[in-house]
Coordinates of C-alpha atoms in Angstrom, one line a residue:
Chain A
M452 CA 21.1 -11.2 70.0
A453 CA 21.5 -11.9 66.3
A454 CA 25.0 -10.7 66.6
V455 CA 25.9 -12.4 69.4
T456 CA 24.5 -15.8 67.9
A457 CA 27.0 -15.1 64.9
E458 CA 30.1 -15.5 67.1
G459 CA 31.1 -18.8 65.5
P460 CA 32.1 -22.0 66.9
R461 CA 31.2 -21.2 70.6
G462 CA 28.1 -19.5 69.6
G463 CA 25.8 -21.9 71.6
R464 CA 27.5 -21.0 75.0
L465 CA 27.2 -17.3 74.1
V466 CA 23.4 -17.6 73.4
L467 CA 23.3 -19.3 76.8
S468 CA 24.9 -16.6 78.5
A469 CA 23.2 -14.0 77.0
T470 CA 19.8 -15.4 77.7
S471 CA 20.9 -15.7 81.4
L472 CA 22.0 -12.1 81.5
I473 CA 18.9 -10.5 79.9
G474 CA 16.4 -13.1 81.2
P475 CA 15.6 -12.0 84.5
A476 CA 15.0 -8.4 83.3
T477 CA 12.8 -9.6 80.6
V478 CA 10.6 -11.5 83.1
V479 CA 10.1 -8.8 85.4
V480 CA 9.2 -6.2 82.3
A481 CA 6.7 -9.0 80.8
L482 CA 5.1 -9.8 84.2
G483 CA 5.2 -6.2 85.8
V484 CA 4.5 -4.2 82.7
I485 CA 3.2 -5.9 79.7
G486 CA 0.8 -8.0 81.5
P487 CA -1.2 -5.3 83.5
L488 CA -1.0 -3.2 80.2
L489 CA -2.8 -5.9 78.5
I490 CA -5.4 -6.3 81.2
L491 CA -5.7 -2.3 81.2
F492 CA -6.3 -2.1 77.6
R493 CA -8.9 -5.1 77.7
Y494 CA -10.6 -2.9 80.5
S495 CA -10.6 0.2 78.3
L496 CA -13.1 -1.6 75.9
N497 CA -15.4 -2.4 78.8
D498 CA -18.5 -0.6 79.7
F499 CA -19.3 1.4 83.0
D500 CA -22.3 1.8 84.9
P501 CA -22.3 3.9 88.2
R502 CA -24.3 1.2 90.0
M503 CA -23.2 -2.1 88.7
L504 CA -19.4 -0.6 87.9
M505 CA -17.6 -2.4 85.1
I506 CA -19.5 -4.4 82.6
D507 CA -18.1 -6.9 80.3
A508 CA -18.0 -5.2 76.8
L509 CA -16.1 -4.7 73.6
T510 CA -16.8 -1.1 72.9
P511 CA -14.9 2.0 71.9
K512 CA -17.3 4.1 74.0
N513 CA -14.8 5.5 76.5
Y514 CA -12.3 6.5 73.8
I515 CA -15.4 8.0 71.8
E516 CA -16.2 9.7 75.2
F517 CA -12.6 11.3 75.9
F518 CA -12.5 13.0 72.5
T519 CA -15.9 14.2 72.5
D520 CA -16.4 15.3 76.1
P521 CA -15.1 19.0 76.7
Y522 CA -14.0 18.4 80.2
F523 CA -11.5 15.7 78.8
L524 CA -10.6 17.5 75.8
A525 CA -9.7 20.4 78.0
V526 CA -7.6 18.2 80.1
F527 CA -6.0 16.7 77.0
F528 CA -5.0 20.2 75.4
V529 CA -3.8 21.6 79.0
T530 CA -1.6 18.7 79.3
V531 CA 0.0 18.8 76.1
R532 CA 0.3 22.6 76.0
V533 CA 2.0 22.2 79.6
A534 CA 4.2 19.5 78.4
L535 CA 5.4 21.4 75.2
M536 CA 5.8 24.7 77.0
T537 CA 8.0 22.9 79.6
T538 CA 9.8 21.3 77.0
V539 CA 10.8 24.2 75.1
I540 CA 11.6 26.2 78.2
C541 CA 13.9 23.5 79.4
L542 CA 15.7 23.5 76.2
I543 CA 16.2 27.5 76.1
L544 CA 17.3 27.5 79.7
G545 CA 19.2 24.1 79.2
F546 CA 21.1 24.7 76.4
P547 CA 23.4 27.5 77.5
L548 CA 24.1 25.7 80.7
A549 CA 24.7 22.7 79.2
Y550 CA 27.3 24.2 77.0
V551 CA 29.1 25.8 79.9
L552 CA 29.3 22.6 81.5
A553 CA 30.4 20.8 78.4
R554 CA 33.0 23.2 77.8
T555 CA 34.4 24.3 81.1
Q556 CA 38.3 23.7 82.0
T557 CA 37.5 23.9 85.8
R558 CA 38.9 21.0 88.0
F559 CA 35.2 21.4 89.9
K560 CA 33.6 20.1 86.9
N561 CA 32.1 17.2 88.7
L562 CA 30.9 19.3 91.3
L563 CA 28.9 21.3 89.0
L564 CA 27.5 18.4 87.3
I565 CA 26.4 17.1 91.0
A566 CA 24.8 20.6 91.5
V567 CA 22.6 20.2 88.4
V568 CA 21.5 16.7 89.8
V569 CA 21.0 17.7 93.5
P570 CA 17.7 18.9 92.8
L571 CA 16.5 15.5 91.9
F572 CA 17.6 14.1 95.1
V573 CA 14.6 16.0 96.8
G574 CA 11.3 14.2 96.5
N575 CA 8.6 15.6 94.3
A576 CA 6.1 16.3 97.2
V577 CA 8.7 17.9 99.3
R578 CA 9.9 20.2 96.3
A579 CA 6.3 21.0 95.8
A580 CA 5.9 21.9 99.4
G581 CA 8.7 24.3 98.8
W582 CA 7.3 26.0 96.0
M583 CA 4.1 26.6 97.8
T584 CA 5.7 28.9 100.4
L585 CA 7.1 30.7 97.4
F586 CA 4.0 30.8 95.3
G587 CA 1.2 31.6 97.5
S588 CA -0.6 35.2 97.8
R589 CA 0.9 35.4 101.1
G590 CA 4.1 33.5 100.1
F591 CA 7.6 34.8 99.8
L592 CA 7.4 35.9 96.1
S593 CA 4.4 37.9 96.5
M594 CA 5.2 39.4 99.5
T595 CA 8.6 40.4 98.1
L596 CA 7.2 41.8 95.3
M597 CA 4.8 44.0 97.5
D598 CA 7.5 45.2 99.9
L599 CA 9.9 46.1 96.9
G600 CA 6.8 48.2 95.7
I601 CA 6.8 46.4 92.4
T602 CA 3.3 45.2 92.8
T603 CA 0.5 46.5 95.1
E604 CA -1.8 43.4 95.0
P605 CA -0.8 40.0 96.1
T606 CA 0.5 37.9 93.2
E607 CA -1.3 34.5 93.0
I608 CA 1.1 32.0 91.4
M609 CA 0.0 29.3 93.5
F610 CA -2.8 27.0 91.7
T611 CA -2.0 28.3 88.2
E612 CA -0.9 26.6 85.2
T613 CA 2.3 29.2 85.5
A614 CA 3.0 27.5 88.9
V615 CA 2.7 23.8 87.5
I616 CA 5.1 24.8 84.6
I617 CA 7.5 26.2 86.8
G618 CA 7.4 23.1 89.1
I619 CA 7.6 20.5 86.0
I620 CA 10.7 22.4 84.7
A621 CA 12.4 22.4 88.0
V622 CA 12.2 18.7 87.9
N623 CA 12.8 18.3 84.1
L624 CA 15.7 20.8 83.5
P625 CA 18.7 18.3 85.2
Y626 CA 17.5 15.7 82.4
M627 CA 17.8 18.4 79.6
V628 CA 20.9 19.6 80.9
L629 CA 22.9 16.5 81.4
T630 CA 21.5 14.9 77.9
L631 CA 22.6 18.1 75.9
Q632 CA 26.0 18.0 77.8
S633 CA 26.9 14.9 76.9
V634 CA 26.2 15.6 73.2
L635 CA 27.9 19.1 73.2
E636 CA 30.9 17.5 74.8
G637 CA 31.4 15.3 71.7
I638 CA 31.5 18.2 69.4
N639 CA 35.0 18.9 68.8
R640 CA 36.1 22.5 70.2
N641 CA 37.9 23.0 66.7
L642 CA 34.6 23.1 65.0
E643 CA 33.7 26.2 66.8
E644 CA 36.8 27.9 66.2
A645 CA 36.7 26.8 62.5
A646 CA 33.3 28.7 62.2
F647 CA 34.7 31.6 64.1
S648 CA 37.9 31.9 61.9
L649 CA 35.5 31.8 58.7
G650 CA 33.6 34.9 59.9
A651 CA 30.9 33.4 62.2
A652 CA 29.9 35.4 65.2
P653 CA 28.9 33.3 68.4
L654 CA 25.3 33.2 67.8
T655 CA 25.5 32.3 64.2
M656 CA 28.2 29.6 64.9
V657 CA 25.7 27.9 67.4
R658 CA 22.9 28.0 64.9
R659 CA 24.9 27.1 61.8
V660 CA 27.2 24.5 63.6
L661 CA 26.4 23.4 67.3
W662 CA 22.7 23.5 67.1
P663 CA 22.5 21.2 63.8
M664 CA 25.3 18.8 65.4
A665 CA 23.4 18.5 68.5
L666 CA 20.0 18.1 67.2
P667 CA 20.0 14.2 67.9
G668 CA 20.9 15.0 71.5
I669 CA 18.3 17.9 71.7
A670 CA 15.6 15.5 70.3
A671 CA 16.6 13.1 72.9
G672 CA 16.5 15.6 75.8
G673 CA 13.2 17.0 74.4
I674 CA 11.7 13.7 74.4
L675 CA 12.8 12.9 77.7
T676 CA 11.4 16.0 79.1
F677 CA 8.3 15.9 77.2
I678 CA 7.3 12.2 78.3
L679 CA 7.9 13.3 81.9
A680 CA 5.9 16.4 81.6
M681 CA 3.1 14.5 79.9
N682 CA 2.9 12.0 82.8
A683 CA 3.6 14.4 85.6
Y684 CA 1.5 13.7 88.4
A685 CA 2.6 15.1 92.0
T686 CA 3.5 18.5 90.5
P687 CA 0.3 19.2 89.0
V688 CA -1.9 18.0 91.7
L689 CA 0.1 19.9 94.4
L690 CA 0.9 23.1 92.5
G691 CA -2.2 23.2 90.3
G692 CA -4.8 22.6 93.1
P693 CA -8.2 21.0 92.7
E694 CA -9.2 23.2 89.6
F695 CA -6.3 22.4 87.5
R696 CA -6.4 19.1 85.4
M697 CA -3.5 17.2 83.9
M698 CA -4.0 13.8 82.4
A699 CA -2.1 11.5 84.7
P700 CA -4.2 13.1 88.0
V701 CA -7.6 12.6 85.9
I702 CA -6.7 9.0 85.5
Y703 CA -6.4 8.5 89.2
S704 CA -9.6 10.4 90.0
Q705 CA -11.5 8.1 87.6
F706 CA -10.0 5.2 89.5
Q707 CA -11.2 7.0 92.5
L708 CA -14.8 6.9 91.2
N709 CA -14.3 3.3 90.2
N710 CA -14.5 3.8 86.7
W711 CA -11.9 1.7 85.6
P712 CA -12.7 1.4 81.8
S713 CA -12.5 5.3 81.7
A714 CA -9.5 5.6 83.6
A715 CA -8.0 3.1 81.5
A716 CA -9.1 4.7 78.2
V717 CA -7.5 7.9 79.5
A718 CA -4.2 6.1 80.4
F719 CA -4.1 4.6 76.7
V720 CA -4.8 8.1 75.2
L721 CA -2.1 9.3 77.3
M722 CA 0.4 6.9 76.2
G723 CA -0.6 6.9 72.7
T724 CA -0.2 10.6 72.5
T725 CA 3.3 10.7 74.1
L726 CA 4.4 8.0 71.9
L727 CA 3.0 9.6 68.7
L728 CA 4.6 13.0 69.6
T729 CA 7.9 11.4 70.4
I730 CA 8.0 9.4 67.3
A731 CA 7.1 12.5 65.3
A732 CA 9.8 14.6 67.0
S733 CA 12.4 12.1 66.3
V734 CA 11.5 11.6 62.7
A735 CA 11.6 15.3 62.2
T736 CA 14.8 15.8 63.8
R737 CA 16.3 13.0 61.9
Q738 CA 15.1 14.3 58.4
R739 CA 16.6 17.8 59.3
F740 CA 20.0 16.3 60.3
R741 CA 20.1 14.6 56.8
D742 CA 19.5 17.7 54.8
Chain B
M175 CA 47.0 39.3 51.3
A176 CA 48.6 41.7 53.8
R177 CA 51.6 42.0 55.7
L178 CA 51.5 40.6 59.0
E179 CA 53.2 42.4 62.0
L180 CA 53.6 41.0 65.6
D181 CA 55.2 43.3 68.2
R182 CA 56.3 42.0 71.3
L183 CA 53.6 39.9 71.5
S184 CA 53.3 38.1 75.0
K185 CA 51.1 35.4 76.8
R186 CA 51.2 34.6 80.3
Y187 CA 49.0 32.1 82.2
G188 CA 50.0 32.7 85.8
D189 CA 53.6 32.2 86.0
F190 CA 53.7 30.2 82.8
H191 CA 55.1 32.2 79.8
A192 CA 53.7 30.6 76.7
A193 CA 55.0 33.2 74.5
R194 CA 57.2 36.2 75.4
D195 CA 58.1 39.2 73.4
V196 CA 57.5 37.4 70.0
S197 CA 58.2 40.0 67.3
L198 CA 57.8 39.0 63.6
D199 CA 57.3 40.9 60.4
V200 CA 55.9 38.7 57.5
A201 CA 56.1 40.2 54.1
E202 CA 53.0 40.3 51.8
G203 CA 53.2 36.9 50.1
E204 CA 55.9 35.4 52.4
F205 CA 55.5 31.9 53.9
L206 CA 56.8 32.0 57.4
V207 CA 57.2 28.8 59.4
L208 CA 57.2 28.6 63.3
L209 CA 59.2 25.6 64.0
G210 CA 59.9 24.3 67.6
P211 CA 59.5 21.4 70.0
S212 CA 55.7 21.1 71.7
G213 CA 55.4 23.7 74.2
C214 CA 57.7 26.0 72.5
G215 CA 54.9 28.7 72.2
K216 CA 54.4 28.4 68.5
T217 CA 50.7 27.4 68.5
T218 CA 50.0 30.0 71.1
T219 CA 51.4 32.3 68.9
L220 CA 49.4 31.2 65.8
R221 CA 46.3 31.3 68.1
M222 CA 47.0 34.8 69.2
I223 CA 47.1 35.8 65.2
A224 CA 43.9 33.9 64.8
G225 CA 42.5 35.8 67.7
F226 CA 41.7 32.7 69.9
V227 CA 43.9 33.6 72.4
E228 CA 44.2 37.1 74.0
P229 CA 47.8 38.6 74.3
T230 CA 48.9 39.7 77.7
A231 CA 50.7 42.2 76.0
G232 CA 51.8 43.5 72.5
T233 CA 50.0 43.7 69.3
V234 CA 49.1 42.1 66.1
K235 CA 48.8 44.0 63.0
I236 CA 47.3 42.6 59.6
G237 CA 47.6 44.8 56.5
G238 CA 48.6 47.6 58.8
R239 CA 45.3 47.4 60.9
D240 CA 45.7 46.8 64.8
V241 CA 43.7 43.6 65.2
T242 CA 45.0 42.8 68.8
T243 CA 41.5 43.2 70.3
L244 CA 39.5 42.0 67.4
P245 CA 37.5 38.5 67.9
P246 CA 38.5 36.0 65.2
W247 CA 35.1 36.3 63.2
K248 CA 36.3 40.1 62.6
R249 CA 39.9 39.2 61.5
N250 CA 39.9 37.7 58.2
T251 CA 42.2 35.1 58.6
G252 CA 41.8 31.6 57.0
L253 CA 43.0 28.7 59.4
V254 CA 43.6 25.3 58.6
F255 CA 43.4 22.9 61.5
Q256 CA 45.6 19.9 62.5
N257 CA 42.2 17.5 62.4
Y258 CA 40.8 19.9 59.5
A259 CA 37.7 20.8 61.5
L260 CA 35.4 20.0 58.7
F261 CA 31.7 20.7 59.5
P262 CA 30.5 17.0 59.4
H263 CA 26.9 17.8 58.6
L264 CA 27.6 20.1 55.6
T265 CA 28.7 18.9 52.1
V266 CA 32.2 19.7 50.7
G267 CA 30.6 22.6 48.7
Q268 CA 28.6 24.0 52.0
N269 CA 31.8 23.6 53.8
V270 CA 33.7 25.7 51.5
A271 CA 31.1 28.2 51.0
F272 CA 30.8 28.8 54.8
G273 CA 33.2 31.8 54.8
L274 CA 31.7 33.4 51.9
E275 CA 28.1 32.9 53.5
M276 CA 29.3 34.8 56.5
R277 CA 30.6 37.6 54.4
K278 CA 27.0 37.7 52.7
V279 CA 28.4 36.9 49.1
A280 CA 25.6 36.5 46.7
K281 CA 24.7 33.2 46.0
A282 CA 25.9 33.2 42.2
E283 CA 29.3 34.8 43.2
A284 CA 29.6 32.5 46.1
D285 CA 29.1 29.3 44.0
A286 CA 31.6 30.4 41.5
K287 CA 34.0 31.0 44.1
V288 CA 33.4 27.6 45.8
L289 CA 34.1 26.1 42.5
D290 CA 37.1 28.1 41.8
A291 CA 38.6 27.0 45.6
L292 CA 37.7 23.3 45.0
K293 CA 39.5 23.4 41.7
L294 CA 42.5 24.8 43.3
V295 CA 42.8 21.6 45.1
Q296 CA 41.5 19.3 42.5
L297 CA 38.4 18.5 44.4
D298 CA 35.6 20.2 42.6
H299 CA 34.3 16.6 41.5
L300 CA 33.5 15.9 45.3
I301 CA 31.3 19.1 45.8
D302 CA 28.5 17.1 47.1
R303 CA 29.9 14.5 49.3
L304 CA 30.0 14.6 53.1
P305 CA 33.4 15.1 54.7
R306 CA 33.2 11.7 56.4
Q307 CA 33.0 10.1 52.6
L308 CA 36.4 11.5 52.0
S309 CA 40.0 10.2 52.6
G310 CA 42.2 12.1 54.9
G311 CA 44.1 13.7 52.3
Q312 CA 40.9 15.0 50.7
Q313 CA 39.8 16.3 53.8
Q314 CA 42.9 18.0 54.2
R315 CA 42.4 19.7 50.7
V316 CA 39.0 20.8 51.5
A317 CA 40.0 22.4 54.5
L318 CA 42.5 24.4 52.7
A319 CA 40.0 25.1 50.0
R320 CA 37.6 26.4 52.8
A321 CA 40.3 28.6 54.4
L322 CA 41.2 30.2 51.0
A323 CA 37.7 30.4 49.4
F324 CA 37.0 33.8 51.0
R325 CA 40.5 35.3 50.2
P326 CA 41.7 35.8 53.6
D327 CA 44.3 38.4 54.3
V328 CA 46.6 35.8 56.1
L329 CA 46.4 32.0 55.9
L330 CA 47.2 30.1 58.8
L331 CA 48.4 26.4 59.0
D332 CA 48.1 24.4 62.4
E333 CA 50.4 21.4 61.7
P334 CA 48.2 20.9 58.6
L335 CA 50.3 17.6 57.7
S336 CA 50.7 15.8 60.6
N337 CA 47.7 13.5 60.4
L338 CA 48.6 12.5 57.0
D339 CA 50.8 9.4 56.1
A340 CA 54.3 9.8 55.0
K341 CA 54.1 9.5 51.6
L342 CA 51.0 11.8 51.2
R343 CA 52.5 14.2 53.3
H344 CA 55.5 14.7 50.8
D345 CA 53.3 15.5 47.7
V346 CA 51.0 17.9 49.8
R347 CA 53.9 20.0 51.0
V348 CA 54.8 20.7 47.4
E349 CA 51.1 21.3 46.7
I350 CA 50.5 23.8 49.4
R351 CA 53.6 25.4 48.8
S352 CA 52.8 25.9 45.1
L353 CA 49.4 26.9 45.6
Q354 CA 50.6 29.4 48.4
Q355 CA 53.1 31.0 45.7
R356 CA 50.5 31.0 42.9
L357 CA 48.0 33.0 45.3
G358 CA 50.5 35.0 46.9
I359 CA 49.1 34.7 50.1
T360 CA 50.8 35.5 53.2
T361 CA 51.1 32.3 55.4
V362 CA 52.2 31.2 58.9
M363 CA 52.5 27.5 59.5
V364 CA 53.3 25.9 62.6
T365 CA 55.1 22.7 62.7
H366 CA 57.5 20.5 64.6
D367 CA 58.7 18.7 61.9
Q368 CA 61.9 20.5 60.7
E369 CA 61.9 18.7 57.1
E370 CA 58.4 20.1 56.5
A371 CA 59.7 23.5 57.6
L372 CA 62.9 23.5 55.5
T373 CA 60.8 22.3 52.4
M374 CA 58.0 24.7 52.7
A375 CA 59.2 28.1 54.1
D376 CA 60.4 31.3 52.8
R377 CA 61.8 32.0 56.3
L378 CA 61.6 30.1 59.5
V379 CA 61.4 31.1 63.1
V380 CA 62.8 28.7 65.8
M381 CA 61.1 29.0 69.0
R382 CA 61.6 27.7 72.4
D383 CA 60.0 28.4 75.7
G384 CA 57.8 30.8 74.4
A385 CA 60.5 32.9 72.8
V386 CA 61.9 33.3 69.4
R387 CA 65.5 31.9 69.1
Q388 CA 66.5 32.8 65.6
I389 CA 64.7 33.8 62.5
G390 CA 66.2 33.3 59.1
S391 CA 66.4 31.4 56.0
Q392 CA 67.0 27.6 55.7
K393 CA 70.7 28.5 55.1
D394 CA 70.9 30.9 57.9
L395 CA 69.7 28.4 60.5
Y396 CA 71.9 25.3 59.2
E397 CA 75.0 27.4 58.5
R398 CA 74.9 29.9 61.2
P399 CA 72.8 28.6 64.1
A400 CA 72.1 31.3 66.6
D401 CA 72.6 28.9 69.8
H402 CA 73.3 25.4 70.7
F403 CA 69.4 24.8 71.0
V404 CA 69.0 26.0 67.0
A405 CA 72.0 23.7 66.1
D406 CA 70.6 20.8 67.8
F407 CA 67.1 21.3 66.5
V408 CA 67.8 22.1 63.0
G409 CA 69.5 19.4 60.9
R410 CA 71.8 17.2 62.8
S411 CA 74.8 17.8 64.9
S412 CA 77.4 16.2 67.2
F413 CA 78.5 18.4 69.7
L414 CA 81.9 18.8 71.6
S415 CA 81.7 20.6 74.9
G416 CA 84.7 22.3 76.8
T417 CA 86.2 25.8 77.7
M418 CA 87.4 28.4 75.4
A419 CA 91.0 28.4 75.8
G420 CA 92.2 31.7 74.1
D421 CA 91.5 33.2 70.7
A422 CA 89.4 30.8 68.7
E423 CA 90.4 27.8 70.4
M424 CA 88.5 25.3 72.6
K425 CA 89.7 22.8 74.9
T426 CA 87.4 20.0 75.1
A427 CA 86.3 18.1 78.2
G428 CA 88.5 15.3 77.0
G429 CA 91.6 17.6 76.7
L430 CA 91.8 18.1 72.9
T431 CA 92.6 21.5 71.6
V432 CA 90.1 22.2 68.7
R433 CA 90.2 25.3 66.7
C434 CA 87.1 27.2 65.6
A435 CA 86.2 30.4 63.9
K436 CA 84.8 32.5 66.5
S437 CA 86.0 34.0 69.7
L438 CA 84.4 33.6 72.9
S439 CA 85.3 32.8 76.5
G440 CA 84.3 30.6 79.2
P441 CA 82.3 27.3 79.0
A442 CA 81.3 26.6 75.1
V443 CA 79.8 23.8 73.1
M444 CA 81.0 23.3 69.4
A445 CA 78.3 21.8 67.0
L446 CA 79.4 19.9 64.2
R447 CA 77.5 18.7 61.2
P448 CA 78.0 15.2 60.1
E449 CA 78.6 15.7 56.6
R450 CA 81.2 18.4 57.2
V451 CA 83.3 15.7 59.3
Y452 CA 85.9 14.0 57.0
V453 CA 87.1 10.3 57.8
G454 CA 90.3 8.4 56.5
R455 CA 92.8 6.1 57.4
E456 CA 95.7 8.7 57.5
P457 CA 95.5 12.3 59.4
I458 CA 93.2 14.5 57.2
S459 CA 95.1 17.0 55.5
G460 CA 93.8 20.5 54.6
Q461 CA 91.4 20.7 57.4
D462 CA 91.9 22.9 60.5
N463 CA 91.5 20.1 63.0
T464 CA 92.3 16.4 62.6
F465 CA 92.4 13.7 65.4
P466 CA 92.7 9.9 65.7
G467 CA 89.8 8.0 67.3
E468 CA 88.2 4.7 67.5
V469 CA 85.2 3.7 65.6
E470 CA 82.4 3.1 68.0
F471 CA 79.2 2.5 65.8
V472 CA 78.6 2.4 62.2
S473 CA 75.1 2.9 60.9
Y474 CA 74.2 1.9 57.6
L475 CA 71.5 4.3 56.0
G476 CA 72.0 2.9 52.4
S477 CA 73.1 5.9 50.3
L478 CA 74.9 7.4 53.3
I479 CA 76.8 5.8 56.3
D480 CA 76.9 7.4 59.9
I481 CA 80.3 6.6 61.5
H482 CA 80.5 7.4 65.1
V483 CA 84.2 8.1 66.1
R484 CA 85.2 8.2 69.8
L485 CA 88.1 11.0 70.2
S486 CA 88.6 10.6 73.8
P487 CA 86.5 9.2 76.8
Q488 CA 84.6 12.8 76.8
D489 CA 84.5 13.6 73.1
R490 CA 82.7 11.8 70.3
V491 CA 81.8 13.0 66.7
I492 CA 79.4 11.8 64.1
A493 CA 80.6 11.7 60.3
Q494 CA 78.2 11.1 57.5
V495 CA 80.1 9.7 54.5
P496 CA 78.7 8.8 51.1
N497 CA 78.4 5.1 50.4
H498 CA 81.0 5.0 47.5
D499 CA 82.4 1.9 48.4
S500 CA 81.1 -0.2 51.1
A501 CA 84.1 -2.6 51.2
A502 CA 86.2 0.2 52.1
L503 CA 84.2 1.3 55.3
P504 CA 85.7 1.2 58.5
A505 CA 84.5 -1.3 61.0
V506 CA 83.7 -0.9 64.6
G507 CA 87.1 -0.9 66.7
D508 CA 89.0 0.4 63.7
T509 CA 91.6 3.3 64.4
V510 CA 90.7 6.3 61.9
H511 CA 91.5 9.8 61.7
V512 CA 88.6 12.4 61.4
G513 CA 89.0 16.2 60.5
W514 CA 87.0 19.4 60.1
A515 CA 87.4 22.8 59.1
A516 CA 87.4 25.4 62.0
T517 CA 83.5 26.1 62.6
P518 CA 81.8 29.3 63.6
A519 CA 79.1 27.3 65.5
V520 CA 80.5 27.6 68.8
F521 CA 78.2 28.7 71.8
P522 CA 78.2 29.6 75.2
A523 CA 77.2 26.6 77.0
D524 CA 73.5 26.5 77.6
S525 CA 72.6 25.8 81.0
D526 CA 69.2 24.3 79.9
M527 CA 70.8 22.1 77.3
R528 CA 72.4 18.8 77.9
A529 CA 76.0 18.9 75.9

């Protein structure tokens, strides 16, 4: 806005048009996001009684409960662990794929890009149903392993953390790949060749040239997938089963118990953690890039 | 420092021959320039030497060792790119140290070599800067220092001057050339700029359509061009086309009989260097050929004047004369006489060249 208003004699009209352009979206965001957030934050400071439900108060009780109750703490650590695991695995799987997409000379590049995005066309629930047919003890994977004689016992992947991690990776990988691909594409191929001609073998080249140069993109892709994983709802519910708890489903179950204050507090812990780790990641990568 | 030998090196992409049977022998310490228009195969050849393009056939030997199948990182060639390709996230010093680091040179020794390399290009005071803080000319010199720091067997330069402005380009040419001579490093440079090629090279290779047309010194190429293309590409020429009419005589398209110093038969093209064509008010005495003509165009270049003279509806020659007395210059429409010595620069007409 400041840059727009500094436009000189016609500045006044420009400000007006800028306002009219960003105005509607701002109103929607303010009413639809900030408003409910404020209300929810107020709720999180309220007290709760199973018989009288929400009681007006100003107490940190719900937050203290979250960080002292073993149940909530377990949920918290599982969530962060799953989010970190999926992010790291997405990065490991996504980087080579993004590199190939960034460097390919084929005419079918757009088709390849669409192929990366296609999984996102399938809804979360439908996708999870698909994974279920694969992961169950009598599912495709388990039966195939037994038929091939690789295992003798049924393999149970369904309703495990592994199933949830695989499921979330499947959702998040396209985001990671697309982010990395656009960053890698911006790195001139000559830089790779320069490294090769100076004596760097491919892996050394990646470590010394591509990786540090792509670091801002790696951070962006990592943050994106991390946020998505932290807040995953359908995948942990459908693939994790009733015993497996991540934060987003827990918030919902607290609502179902009519415990709005607790649900609101968990929601804010989730948001705060995501925000904190995101900021930490971007600060860390920025400093490393400056070295 | 090593001898570089290319033996019938070829690269084919489907039906397209990017390079065909390129054979070169570059002596130790020699500065060889590959010259040609874009798409002539000079860059492909350079990239095959560096190891980025795998040849379809032929061999590359550096210092007697066959490196044809070695990847670039095992070849010990120093490459300077057209856009310099400095690592933007590393300082000047780290950029120059990169090759030494890859060769596991001990820190203290590497530091000394980095400083030496930067002193060679007079940029040792900028060792802690990032590439983006340097001017184009400085970046170019850092790229050169980086390619030299680890003492490569062969230095490869891919249009290294084309991103510099004209004034700087002249200085850098001389700088690179004297540096190369001081270090005695075998060097191959690719360029499409013939002036650059002529000022820097020990020997030049003129390429077209993937093939070598002529290899030789500046004088060889200028005085004894091998074909129509070389005569046209190196230096300036005006051309007369016609048919050989007997021993060392050509009948031009406009019916003139021109004497030359070579025997051929069939359709032919004669190349005339503008400064070897004399212009006068009277028939030119002492020259093998002299014809009257009409001045069609005069181009005033300052110290030199180009005079385009039409000898017949089909024949035109360009004469370049020193600007001794601008008042005495012929004007457009004047009738003058032009003359020149019988030249050996007569070639069979080249089907893919316009006359």
